[in-house]
Amino acid sequence: MQVGTVVGTATSTVKHASMEGWKLLVVQPMLAGGTTPDGDPVLVVDALGAGTGQEVMISSDGKGTRELLGVEATPVRWSVVGIKD
Amino acid sequence: MRIGKVIGTVTLSRRHPSLAGAQYRMVVPLSLDDLTCDEEPRAEAIVVFDELGAGYGCRIAISEGGEAAQPFYPELKPVDAYNAAILDNVSIVK
């Protein structure tokens, strides 16, 4: 899991069927300190309703995301697992 | 999944039999700076397995690594970059 900052949202109509109905956030992963960016922004499936500007915990566990989406054949890896207070 | 910009296309003359039936795009992954001030992306371009028909200049969601081959489950394909979605709108609040 990694700390990240939600920098925006992304919308898509032509996409993989398993992503239908899921909110897509653009999250900039951060190093543990929470201030220095770490790599490129990633698209994260959000089930907890995190908004832009919030700090979230994102998980790169594909298996967990597949269980969250309920689809075994999905290209999604990242999912929001927590919103930082 | 990273955000990438389609900068070209790739045609194959000889290929692994399981790689048939899709198009291949040259895509450059975008960093946060590329997304906000829309300058020319400097990252290294990668070839993406595309079933959705992304056009030139489109922004797409690149699924990489194990998750790129997951959509073909249980069939096995030697794919490590897959076009999961054509992004209509990416709104970045800096």
PDB file of C-alpha atoms in Angstrom:
ATOM      1  CA  MET A   1       0.000   0.000   0.000  1.00  0.00           C
ATOM      2  CA  GLN A   2       1.119   3.544  -0.635  1.00  0.00           C
ATOM      3  CA  VAL A   3       0.100   7.044   0.433  1.00  0.00           C
ATOM      4  CA  GLY A   4      -1.142   9.233  -2.417  1.00  0.00           C
ATOM      5  CA  THR A   5      -2.858  12.535  -3.116  1.00  0.00           C
ATOM      6  CA  VAL A   6      -5.977  12.631  -5.288  1.00  0.00           C
ATOM      7  CA  VAL A   7      -5.128  15.201  -7.996  1.00  0.00           C
ATOM      8  CA  GLY A   8      -8.172  14.693 -10.182  1.00  0.00           C
ATOM      9  CA  THR A   9     -10.706  12.392 -11.707  1.00  0.00           C
ATOM     10  CA  ALA A  10     -10.953  10.641 -15.066  1.00  0.00           C
ATOM     11  CA  THR A  11     -14.012   9.626 -17.030  1.00  0.00           C
ATOM     12  CA  SER A  12     -14.225   7.093 -19.825  1.00  0.00           C
ATOM     13  CA  THR A  13     -17.037   5.613 -21.903  1.00  0.00           C
ATOM     14  CA  VAL A  14     -15.078   3.215 -24.118  1.00  0.00           C
ATOM     15  CA  LYS A  15     -13.388   0.953 -21.561  1.00  0.00           C
ATOM     16  CA  HIS A  16     -12.977  -2.609 -20.377  1.00  0.00           C
ATOM     17  CA  ALA A  17     -16.360  -4.049 -19.362  1.00  0.00           C
ATOM     18  CA  SER A  18     -15.194  -4.774 -15.799  1.00  0.00           C
ATOM     19  CA  MET A  19     -14.643  -1.052 -15.117  1.00  0.00           C
ATOM     20  CA  GLU A  20     -18.281  -0.157 -15.791  1.00  0.00           C
ATOM     21  CA  GLY A  21     -19.826   1.922 -13.017  1.00  0.00           C
ATOM     22  CA  TRP A  22     -16.619   2.438 -11.025  1.00  0.00           C
ATOM     23  CA  LYS A  23     -15.247   5.863 -10.159  1.00  0.00           C
ATOM     24  CA  LEU A  24     -11.746   6.515 -11.522  1.00  0.00           C
ATOM     25  CA  LEU A  25      -9.460   8.814  -9.563  1.00  0.00           C
ATOM     26  CA  VAL A  26      -6.117  10.222 -10.705  1.00  0.00           C
ATOM     27  CA  VAL A  27      -3.791   9.752  -7.721  1.00  0.00           C
ATOM     28  CA  GLN A  28      -0.206  10.975  -7.471  1.00  0.00           C
ATOM     29  CA  PRO A  29       1.603   8.389  -5.314  1.00  0.00           C
ATOM     30  CA  MET A  30       3.731   9.954  -2.596  1.00  0.00           C
ATOM     31  CA  LEU A  31       6.710   8.730  -0.587  1.00  0.00           C
ATOM     32  CA  ALA A  32       6.032   7.820   3.034  1.00  0.00           C
ATOM     33  CA  GLY A  33       6.508  11.419   4.157  1.00  0.00           C
ATOM     34  CA  GLY A  34       3.439  12.345   2.100  1.00  0.00           C
ATOM     35  CA  THR A  35       5.083  15.382   0.449  1.00  0.00           C
ATOM     36  CA  THR A  36       7.461  14.202  -2.277  1.00  0.00           C
ATOM     37  CA  PRO A  37       5.811  12.707  -5.405  1.00  0.00           C
ATOM     38  CA  ASP A  38       6.848   9.181  -6.356  1.00  0.00           C
ATOM     39  CA  GLY A  39       6.549   8.346 -10.064  1.00  0.00           C
ATOM     40  CA  ASP A  40       3.727   8.979 -12.521  1.00  0.00           C
ATOM     41  CA  PRO A  41       0.084   9.513 -11.492  1.00  0.00           C
ATOM     42  CA  VAL A  42      -1.987   6.343 -11.531  1.00  0.00           C
ATOM     43  CA  LEU A  43      -5.660   5.639 -12.190  1.00  0.00           C
ATOM     44  CA  VAL A  44      -7.289   4.158  -9.103  1.00  0.00           C
ATOM     45  CA  VAL A  45     -10.694   2.515  -8.691  1.00  0.00           C
ATOM     46  CA  ASP A  46     -12.483   4.195  -5.806  1.00  0.00           C
ATOM     47  CA  ALA A  47     -15.129   2.562  -3.633  1.00  0.00           C
ATOM     48  CA  LEU A  48     -14.841   4.896  -0.636  1.00  0.00           C
ATOM     49  CA  GLY A  49     -15.794   8.192  -2.274  1.00  0.00           C
ATOM     50  CA  ALA A  50     -12.495  10.051  -1.921  1.00  0.00           C
ATOM     51  CA  GLY A  51     -12.581  13.566  -3.333  1.00  0.00           C
ATOM     52  CA  THR A  52      -9.991  15.666  -5.145  1.00  0.00           C
ATOM     53  CA  GLY A  53      -7.240  16.978  -2.906  1.00  0.00           C
ATOM     54  CA  GLN A  54      -7.682  14.303  -0.248  1.00  0.00           C
ATOM     55  CA  GLU A  55      -4.844  12.061   0.872  1.00  0.00           C
ATOM     56  CA  VAL A  56      -5.657   8.395   0.377  1.00  0.00           C
ATOM     57  CA  MET A  57      -4.075   4.993   0.850  1.00  0.00           C
ATOM     58  CA  ILE A  58      -3.941   3.089  -2.436  1.00  0.00           C
ATOM     59  CA  SER A  59      -3.203  -0.604  -2.799  1.00  0.00           C
ATOM     60  CA  SER A  60      -1.507  -2.242  -5.774  1.00  0.00           C
ATOM     61  CA  ASP A  61      -2.865  -5.665  -4.920  1.00  0.00           C
ATOM     62  CA  GLY A  62      -4.463  -6.874  -8.168  1.00  0.00           C
ATOM     63  CA  LYS A  63      -6.068  -9.836  -6.398  1.00  0.00           C
ATOM     64  CA  GLY A  64      -7.797  -7.562  -3.906  1.00  0.00           C
ATOM     65  CA  THR A  65      -9.045  -5.283  -6.670  1.00  0.00           C
ATOM     66  CA  ARG A  66     -10.351  -8.269  -8.629  1.00  0.00           C
ATOM     67  CA  GLU A  67     -12.324  -9.315  -5.546  1.00  0.00           C
ATOM     68  CA  LEU A  68     -13.547  -5.730  -5.084  1.00  0.00           C
ATOM     69  CA  LEU A  69     -14.792  -5.563  -8.670  1.00  0.00           C
ATOM     70  CA  GLY A  70     -16.062  -9.136  -8.528  1.00  0.00           C
ATOM     71  CA  VAL A  71     -14.482  -9.871 -11.921  1.00  0.00           C
ATOM     72  CA  GLU A  72     -11.524 -12.194 -12.361  1.00  0.00           C
ATOM     73  CA  ALA A  73     -10.507 -10.872 -15.807  1.00  0.00           C
ATOM     74  CA  THR A  74      -9.945  -7.169 -15.167  1.00  0.00           C
ATOM     75  CA  PRO A  75      -6.941  -4.968 -16.078  1.00  0.00           C
ATOM     76  CA  VAL A  76      -7.348  -2.800 -12.950  1.00  0.00           C
ATOM     77  CA  ARG A  77      -4.641  -3.005 -10.290  1.00  0.00           C
ATOM     78  CA  TRP A  78      -4.881   0.024  -7.982  1.00  0.00           C
ATOM     79  CA  SER A  79      -7.768   0.551  -5.568  1.00  0.00           C
ATOM     80  CA  VAL A  80      -8.399   3.001  -2.715  1.00  0.00           C
ATOM     81  CA  VAL A  81      -8.296   1.210   0.617  1.00  0.00           C
ATOM     82  CA  GLY A  82      -8.332   4.145   2.976  1.00  0.00           C
ATOM     83  CA  ILE A  83      -8.799   7.895   3.293  1.00  0.00           C
ATOM     84  CA  LYS A  84      -6.349   9.651   5.608  1.00  0.00           C
ATOM     85  CA  ASP A  85      -7.843  11.804   8.375  1.00  0.00           C
TER      86      ASP A  85
ATOM     87  CA  MET B   1      -2.892   1.851 -14.635  1.00  0.00           C
ATOM     88  CA  ARG B   2      -1.024   4.909 -15.841  1.00  0.00           C
ATOM     89  CA  ILE B   3      -2.290   7.613 -18.182  1.00  0.00           C
ATOM     90  CA  GLY B   4      -0.647   7.559 -21.611  1.00  0.00           C
ATOM     91  CA  LYS B   5      -0.870   9.515 -24.841  1.00  0.00           C
ATOM     92  CA  VAL B   6      -1.055   7.634 -28.162  1.00  0.00           C
ATOM     93  CA  ILE B   7       1.740   8.906 -30.425  1.00  0.00           C
ATOM     94  CA  GLY B   8       1.681   6.291 -33.171  1.00  0.00           C
ATOM     95  CA  THR B   9       0.845   2.779 -34.217  1.00  0.00           C
ATOM     96  CA  VAL B  10       2.826  -0.432 -34.703  1.00  0.00           C
ATOM     97  CA  THR B  11       2.160  -3.099 -37.330  1.00  0.00           C
ATOM     98  CA  LEU B  12       3.556  -6.605 -36.915  1.00  0.00           C
ATOM     99  CA  SER B  13       4.887  -8.730 -39.751  1.00  0.00           C
ATOM    100  CA  ARG B  14       5.725 -11.863 -37.762  1.00  0.00           C
ATOM    101  CA  ARG B  15       4.145 -12.505 -34.366  1.00  0.00           C
ATOM    102  CA  HIS B  16       3.300 -15.054 -31.752  1.00  0.00           C
ATOM    103  CA  PRO B  17       0.022 -16.761 -32.786  1.00  0.00           C
ATOM    104  CA  SER B  18      -1.729 -15.660 -29.591  1.00  0.00           C
ATOM    105  CA  LEU B  19      -1.069 -11.976 -30.394  1.00  0.00           C
ATOM    106  CA  ALA B  20      -3.490 -11.909 -33.312  1.00  0.00           C
ATOM    107  CA  GLY B  21      -6.682  -9.891 -33.458  1.00  0.00           C
ATOM    108  CA  ALA B  22      -5.639  -6.562 -31.948  1.00  0.00           C
ATOM    109  CA  GLN B  23      -3.947  -3.304 -32.834  1.00  0.00           C
ATOM    110  CA  TYR B  24      -0.722  -2.071 -31.297  1.00  0.00           C
ATOM    111  CA  ARG B  25      -0.205   1.577 -30.319  1.00  0.00           C
ATOM    112  CA  MET B  26       2.922   3.522 -29.467  1.00  0.00           C
ATOM    113  CA  VAL B  27       2.057   5.218 -26.184  1.00  0.00           C
ATOM    114  CA  VAL B  28       4.092   7.520 -23.976  1.00  0.00           C
ATOM    115  CA  PRO B  29       3.213   7.469 -20.248  1.00  0.00           C
ATOM    116  CA  LEU B  30       2.402  10.927 -18.878  1.00  0.00           C
ATOM    117  CA  SER B  31       3.798  12.406 -15.666  1.00  0.00           C
ATOM    118  CA  LEU B  32       1.911  14.915 -13.519  1.00  0.00           C
ATOM    119  CA  ASP B  33       3.773  17.799 -15.220  1.00  0.00           C
ATOM    120  CA  ASP B  34       2.743  16.475 -18.655  1.00  0.00           C
ATOM    121  CA  LEU B  35      -0.877  16.339 -17.484  1.00  0.00           C
ATOM    122  CA  THR B  36      -0.977  19.830 -15.979  1.00  0.00           C
ATOM    123  CA  CYS B  37       0.981  22.008 -18.373  1.00  0.00           C
ATOM    124  CA  ASP B  38       0.514  19.845 -21.478  1.00  0.00           C
ATOM    125  CA  GLU B  39       4.123  20.084 -22.640  1.00  0.00           C
ATOM    126  CA  GLU B  40       5.726  17.470 -24.908  1.00  0.00           C
ATOM    127  CA  PRO B  41       6.019  14.254 -22.816  1.00  0.00           C
ATOM    128  CA  ARG B  42       9.641  13.087 -22.470  1.00  0.00           C
ATOM    129  CA  ALA B  43       9.108   9.554 -21.164  1.00  0.00           C
ATOM    130  CA  GLU B  44      10.040   6.446 -23.150  1.00  0.00           C
ATOM    131  CA  ALA B  45       7.273   5.190 -25.461  1.00  0.00           C
ATOM    132  CA  ILE B  46       5.893   1.672 -24.974  1.00  0.00           C
ATOM    133  CA  VAL B  47       3.845  -0.588 -27.270  1.00  0.00           C
ATOM    134  CA  VAL B  48       0.332  -1.195 -25.952  1.00  0.00           C
ATOM    135  CA  PHE B  49      -2.045  -4.036 -26.908  1.00  0.00           C
ATOM    136  CA  ASP B  50      -5.201  -2.190 -27.926  1.00  0.00           C
ATOM    137  CA  GLU B  51      -8.633  -3.747 -28.474  1.00  0.00           C
ATOM    138  CA  LEU B  52     -10.613  -0.502 -28.126  1.00  0.00           C
ATOM    139  CA  GLY B  53      -9.240   1.277 -31.188  1.00  0.00           C
ATOM    140  CA  ALA B  54      -7.606   4.326 -29.634  1.00  0.00           C
ATOM    141  CA  GLY B  55      -6.809   7.002 -32.167  1.00  0.00           C
ATOM    142  CA  TYR B  56      -3.758   9.256 -32.490  1.00  0.00           C
ATOM    143  CA  GLY B  57      -3.403  11.759 -29.639  1.00  0.00           C
ATOM    144  CA  CYS B  58      -5.948   9.979 -27.424  1.00  0.00           C
ATOM    145  CA  ARG B  59      -5.292   9.633 -23.724  1.00  0.00           C
ATOM    146  CA  ILE B  60      -5.654   6.049 -22.582  1.00  0.00           C
ATOM    147  CA  ALA B  61      -5.320   4.021 -19.388  1.00  0.00           C
ATOM    148  CA  ILE B  62      -2.319   1.701 -19.717  1.00  0.00           C
ATOM    149  CA  SER B  63      -2.577  -1.418 -17.607  1.00  0.00           C
ATOM    150  CA  GLU B  64       0.912  -2.883 -17.086  1.00  0.00           C
ATOM    151  CA  GLY B  65       2.531  -6.023 -15.735  1.00  0.00           C
ATOM    152  CA  GLY B  66       0.438  -8.970 -14.565  1.00  0.00           C
ATOM    153  CA  GLU B  67      -2.803  -7.040 -14.813  1.00  0.00           C
ATOM    154  CA  ALA B  68      -2.188  -6.484 -18.544  1.00  0.00           C
ATOM    155  CA  ALA B  69      -2.550 -10.202 -19.242  1.00  0.00           C
ATOM    156  CA  GLN B  70      -5.423 -10.623 -16.780  1.00  0.00           C
ATOM    157  CA  PRO B  71      -8.266  -9.650 -19.178  1.00  0.00           C
ATOM    158  CA  PHE B  72      -7.524 -12.804 -21.185  1.00  0.00           C
ATOM    159  CA  TYR B  73      -7.900 -15.040 -18.120  1.00  0.00           C
ATOM    160  CA  PRO B  74      -7.788 -18.091 -18.206  1.00  0.00           C
ATOM    161  CA  GLU B  75      -6.151 -17.881 -21.635  1.00  0.00           C
ATOM    162  CA  LEU B  76      -2.471 -16.927 -21.555  1.00  0.00           C
ATOM    163  CA  LYS B  77      -1.086 -14.088 -23.687  1.00  0.00           C
ATOM    164  CA  PRO B  78       2.431 -12.606 -23.654  1.00  0.00           C
ATOM    165  CA  VAL B  79       1.103  -9.061 -23.122  1.00  0.00           C
ATOM    166  CA  ASP B  80       2.499  -6.622 -20.554  1.00  0.00           C
ATOM    167  CA  ALA B  81       0.837  -3.373 -21.594  1.00  0.00           C
ATOM    168  CA  TYR B  82      -2.912  -3.284 -22.295  1.00  0.00           C
ATOM    169  CA  ASN B  83      -5.267  -0.413 -23.181  1.00  0.00           C
ATOM    170  CA  ALA B  84      -7.909  -0.627 -20.427  1.00  0.00           C
ATOM    171  CA  ALA B  85      -9.835   2.540 -21.309  1.00  0.00           C
ATOM    172  CA  ILE B  86      -9.939   5.502 -23.675  1.00  0.00           C
ATOM    173  CA  LEU B  87     -10.171   8.499 -21.360  1.00  0.00           C
ATOM    174  CA  ASP B  88     -12.729  11.112 -22.394  1.00  0.00           C
ATOM    175  CA  ASN B  89     -11.822  13.640 -19.740  1.00  0.00           C
ATOM    176  CA  VAL B  90      -8.932  13.892 -17.293  1.00  0.00           C
ATOM    177  CA  SER B  91      -9.545  16.829 -14.949  1.00  0.00           C
ATOM    178  CA  ILE B  92      -6.516  17.726 -12.834  1.00  0.00           C
ATOM    179  CA  VAL B  93      -6.829  20.154  -9.907  1.00  0.00           C
ATOM    180  CA  LYS B  94      -3.331  21.398  -9.075  1.00  0.00           C
TER     181      LYS B  94
END
